[in-house]
CSV table of C-alpha atoms in Angstrom, one decimal:
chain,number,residue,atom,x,y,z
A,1,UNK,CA,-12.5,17.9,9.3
A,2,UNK,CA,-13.0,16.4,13.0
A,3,UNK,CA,-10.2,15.8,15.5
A,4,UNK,CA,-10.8,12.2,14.8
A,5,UNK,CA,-10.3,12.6,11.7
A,6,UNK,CA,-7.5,14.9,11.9
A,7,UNK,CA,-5.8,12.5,14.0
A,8,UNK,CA,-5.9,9.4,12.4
A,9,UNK,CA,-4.5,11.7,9.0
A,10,UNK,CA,-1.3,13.0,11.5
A,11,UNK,CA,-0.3,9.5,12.7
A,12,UNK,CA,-0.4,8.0,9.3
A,13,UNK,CA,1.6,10.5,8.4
A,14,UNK,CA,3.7,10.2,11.5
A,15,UNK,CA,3.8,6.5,11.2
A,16,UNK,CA,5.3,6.4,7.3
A,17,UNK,CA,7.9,9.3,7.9
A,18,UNK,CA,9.2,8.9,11.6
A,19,UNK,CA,8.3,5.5,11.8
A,20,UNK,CA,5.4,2.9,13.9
A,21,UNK,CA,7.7,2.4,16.6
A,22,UNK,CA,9.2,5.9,16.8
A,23,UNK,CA,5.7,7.7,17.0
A,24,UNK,CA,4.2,8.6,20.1
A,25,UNK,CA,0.5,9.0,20.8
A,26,UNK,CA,2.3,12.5,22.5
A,27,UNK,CA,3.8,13.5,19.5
A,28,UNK,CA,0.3,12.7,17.0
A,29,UNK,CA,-1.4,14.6,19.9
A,30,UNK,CA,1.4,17.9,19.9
A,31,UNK,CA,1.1,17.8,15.7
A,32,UNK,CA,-2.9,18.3,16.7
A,33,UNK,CA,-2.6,20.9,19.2
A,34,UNK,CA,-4.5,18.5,21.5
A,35,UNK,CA,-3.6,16.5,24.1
A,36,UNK,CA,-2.9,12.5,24.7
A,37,UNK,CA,-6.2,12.1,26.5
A,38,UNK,CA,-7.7,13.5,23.9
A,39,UNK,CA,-6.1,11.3,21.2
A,40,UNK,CA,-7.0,8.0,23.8
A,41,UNK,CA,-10.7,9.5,24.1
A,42,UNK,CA,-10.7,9.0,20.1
A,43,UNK,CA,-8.4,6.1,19.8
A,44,UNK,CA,-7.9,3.3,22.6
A,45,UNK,CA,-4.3,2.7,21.6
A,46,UNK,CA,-1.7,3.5,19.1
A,47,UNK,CA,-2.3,0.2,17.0
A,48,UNK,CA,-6.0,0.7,16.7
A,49,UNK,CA,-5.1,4.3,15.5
A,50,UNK,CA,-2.8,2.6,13.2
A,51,UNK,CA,-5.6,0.3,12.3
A,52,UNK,CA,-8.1,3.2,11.4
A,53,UNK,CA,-5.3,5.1,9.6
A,54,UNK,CA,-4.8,1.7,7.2
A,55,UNK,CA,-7.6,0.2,7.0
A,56,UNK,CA,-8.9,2.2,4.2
A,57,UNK,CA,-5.9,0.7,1.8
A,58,UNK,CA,-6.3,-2.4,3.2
A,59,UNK,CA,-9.7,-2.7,2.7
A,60,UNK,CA,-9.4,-1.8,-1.0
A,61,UNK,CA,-6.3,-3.7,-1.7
A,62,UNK,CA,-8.4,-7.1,-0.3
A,63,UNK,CA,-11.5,-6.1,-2.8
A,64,UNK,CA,-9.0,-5.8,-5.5
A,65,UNK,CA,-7.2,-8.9,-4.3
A,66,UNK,CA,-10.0,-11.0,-3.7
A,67,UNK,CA,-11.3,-9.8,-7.7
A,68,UNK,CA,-8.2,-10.5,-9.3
A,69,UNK,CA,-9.9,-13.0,-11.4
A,70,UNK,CA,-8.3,-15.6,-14.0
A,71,UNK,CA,-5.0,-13.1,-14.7
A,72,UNK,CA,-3.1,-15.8,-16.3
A,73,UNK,CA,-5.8,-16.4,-19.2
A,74,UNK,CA,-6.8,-13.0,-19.8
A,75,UNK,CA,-4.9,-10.2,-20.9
A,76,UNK,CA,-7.7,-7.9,-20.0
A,77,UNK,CA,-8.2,-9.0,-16.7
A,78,UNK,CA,-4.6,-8.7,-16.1
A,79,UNK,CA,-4.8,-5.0,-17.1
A,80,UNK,CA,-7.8,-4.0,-15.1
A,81,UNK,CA,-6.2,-5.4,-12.5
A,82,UNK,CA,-3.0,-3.2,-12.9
A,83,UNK,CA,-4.9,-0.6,-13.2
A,84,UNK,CA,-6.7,-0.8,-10.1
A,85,UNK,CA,-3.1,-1.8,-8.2
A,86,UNK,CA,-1.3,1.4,-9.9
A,87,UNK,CA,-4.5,3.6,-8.4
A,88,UNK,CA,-4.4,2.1,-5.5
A,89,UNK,CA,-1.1,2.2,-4.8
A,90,UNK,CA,-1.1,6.1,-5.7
A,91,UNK,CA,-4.0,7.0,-3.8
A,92,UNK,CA,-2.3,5.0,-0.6
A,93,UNK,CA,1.2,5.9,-0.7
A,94,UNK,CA,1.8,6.7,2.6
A,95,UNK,CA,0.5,3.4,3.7
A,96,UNK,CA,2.7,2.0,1.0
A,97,UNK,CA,5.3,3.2,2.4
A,98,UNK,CA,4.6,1.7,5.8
A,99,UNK,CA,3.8,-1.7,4.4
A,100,UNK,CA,6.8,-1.7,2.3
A,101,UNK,CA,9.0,-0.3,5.2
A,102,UNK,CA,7.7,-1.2,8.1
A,103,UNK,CA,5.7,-4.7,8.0
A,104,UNK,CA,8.8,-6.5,8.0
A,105,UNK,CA,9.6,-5.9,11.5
A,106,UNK,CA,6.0,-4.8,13.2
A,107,UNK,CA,4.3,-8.8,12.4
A,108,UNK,CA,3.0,-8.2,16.0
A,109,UNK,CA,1.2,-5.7,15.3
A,110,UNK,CA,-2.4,-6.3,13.8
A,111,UNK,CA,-2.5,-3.8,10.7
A,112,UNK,CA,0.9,-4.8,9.6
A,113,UNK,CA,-0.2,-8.8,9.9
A,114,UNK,CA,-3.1,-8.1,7.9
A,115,UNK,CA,-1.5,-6.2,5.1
A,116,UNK,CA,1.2,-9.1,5.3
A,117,UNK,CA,-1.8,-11.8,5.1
A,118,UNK,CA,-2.8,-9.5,1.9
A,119,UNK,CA,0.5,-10.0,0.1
A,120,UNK,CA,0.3,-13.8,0.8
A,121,UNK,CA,-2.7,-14.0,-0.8
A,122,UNK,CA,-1.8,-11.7,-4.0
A,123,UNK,CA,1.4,-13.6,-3.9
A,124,UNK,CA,-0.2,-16.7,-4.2
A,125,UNK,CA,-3.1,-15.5,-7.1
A,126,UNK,CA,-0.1,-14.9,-8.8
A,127,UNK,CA,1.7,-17.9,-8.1
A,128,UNK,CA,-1.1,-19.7,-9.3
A,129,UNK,CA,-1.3,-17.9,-12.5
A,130,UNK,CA,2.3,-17.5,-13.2
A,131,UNK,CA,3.4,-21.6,-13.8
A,132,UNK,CA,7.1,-21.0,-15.0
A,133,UNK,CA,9.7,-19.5,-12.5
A,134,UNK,CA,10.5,-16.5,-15.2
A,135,UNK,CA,6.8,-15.7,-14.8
A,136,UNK,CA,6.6,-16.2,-10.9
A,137,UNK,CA,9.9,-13.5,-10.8
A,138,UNK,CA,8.5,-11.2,-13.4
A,139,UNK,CA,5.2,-10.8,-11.3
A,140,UNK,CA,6.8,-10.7,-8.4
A,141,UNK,CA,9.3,-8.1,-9.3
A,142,UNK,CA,6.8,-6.2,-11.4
A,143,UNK,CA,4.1,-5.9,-8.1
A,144,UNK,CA,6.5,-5.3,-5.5
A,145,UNK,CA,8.8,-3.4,-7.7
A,146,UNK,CA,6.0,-0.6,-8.3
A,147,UNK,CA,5.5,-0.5,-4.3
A,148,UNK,CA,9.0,-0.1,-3.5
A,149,UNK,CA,9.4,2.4,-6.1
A,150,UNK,CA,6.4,4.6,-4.9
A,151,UNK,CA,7.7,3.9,-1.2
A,152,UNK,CA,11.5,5.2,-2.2
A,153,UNK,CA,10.1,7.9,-4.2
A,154,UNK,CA,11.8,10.6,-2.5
A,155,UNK,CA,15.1,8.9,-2.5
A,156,UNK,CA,14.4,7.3,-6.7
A,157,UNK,CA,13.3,11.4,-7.5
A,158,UNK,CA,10.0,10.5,-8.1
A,159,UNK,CA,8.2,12.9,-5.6
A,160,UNK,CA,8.0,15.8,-7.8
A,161,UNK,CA,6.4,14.2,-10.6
A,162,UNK,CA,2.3,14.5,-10.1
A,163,UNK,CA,0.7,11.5,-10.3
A,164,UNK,CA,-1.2,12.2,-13.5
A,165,UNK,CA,2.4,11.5,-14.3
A,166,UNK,CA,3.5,9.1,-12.7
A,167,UNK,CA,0.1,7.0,-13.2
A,168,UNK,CA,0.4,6.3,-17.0
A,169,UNK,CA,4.3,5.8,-16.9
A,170,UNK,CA,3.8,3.2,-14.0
A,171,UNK,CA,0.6,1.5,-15.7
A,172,UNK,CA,3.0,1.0,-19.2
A,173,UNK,CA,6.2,-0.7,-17.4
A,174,UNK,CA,3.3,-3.0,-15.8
A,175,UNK,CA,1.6,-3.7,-19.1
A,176,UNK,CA,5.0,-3.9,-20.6
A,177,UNK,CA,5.7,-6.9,-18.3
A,178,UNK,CA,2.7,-8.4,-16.9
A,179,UNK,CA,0.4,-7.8,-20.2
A,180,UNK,CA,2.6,-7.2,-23.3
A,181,UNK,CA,0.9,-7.2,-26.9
A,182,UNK,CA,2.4,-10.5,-27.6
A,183,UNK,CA,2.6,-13.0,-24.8
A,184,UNK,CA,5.5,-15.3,-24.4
């Protein structure tokens, strides 16, 4: 693995257990046995290491927003797209954890606008497809719930499962609400 490589992987690590604010480019450079000028030859600042580190989650939670599709017509639409959200969420869970965690009070920052922007915009696919206010709650609490719940995994117990585990369980509460055999 390069340094670059190596570095962007500490400070997302840094960044969803000590905190954005709380991380240094000093400490991410100390964890890599390298120095700060080292980390700024790789990364011109701390956000656009943060940036690097998210982007790869936020680039595949805009593919799977923006192909969300008709979810209010079509059960199996609305299943491929749980799917997709469940992996996602499982393959990104430290930047989960950040968005869920962190976005809230770093808007300034551009990573965390743009995964907020994302959230909008699921938010409001949602909104459109959901017309009565039971539905706009139950997607709402069903989407965010699984985020919170693989962000406060540690504290809910859920870090010792493996996620060929936790995958399945999380796609049936999902289906259970979002898609269920019968509709309502």
């Amino acid at each position: 693995m390069s340094l670059h490589d190596q570095l962007r992987d500490i400070a997302l690590h840094e960044f969803a257990t000590a905190g954005y604010a709380a991380t240094s480019l000093q400490r991410i450079a100390d964890l890599a046995g390298t120095s700060k000028a080292s980390v700024l030859y790789h990364y011109a600042s701390k956000e656009q290491l943060l940036a690097d580190a998210m982007s790869p989650a936020l680039d595949e939670l805009t593919a799977i927003v923006s192909g969300i599709g008709d979810v209010a017509a079509d059960r199996a639409q609305r299943i491929a797209f749980l799917e997709r959200f469940v992996d996602a969420l499982l393959t990104h869970r430290e930047v989960v954890h950040l968005i869920v965690n962190q976005s809230a009070t770093q808007q300034d920052v551009p990573a965390f606008a743009r995964a907020q922007q994302l959230m909008r915009e699921l938010s409001e696919a949602f909104e459109l497809a959901a017309g009565s206010t039971l539905e706009k709650l139950r997607y709402g609490i069903a989407l965010a719930g699984a985020a919170y719940t693989l962000a406060a995994s540690d504290l809910l117990g859920l870090d010792s499962p493996p996620a060929d585990e936790i995958r399945p369980a999380l796609n049936t509460v999902l289906r259970e609400l979002l898609a269920p055999e019968t509709e309502d």
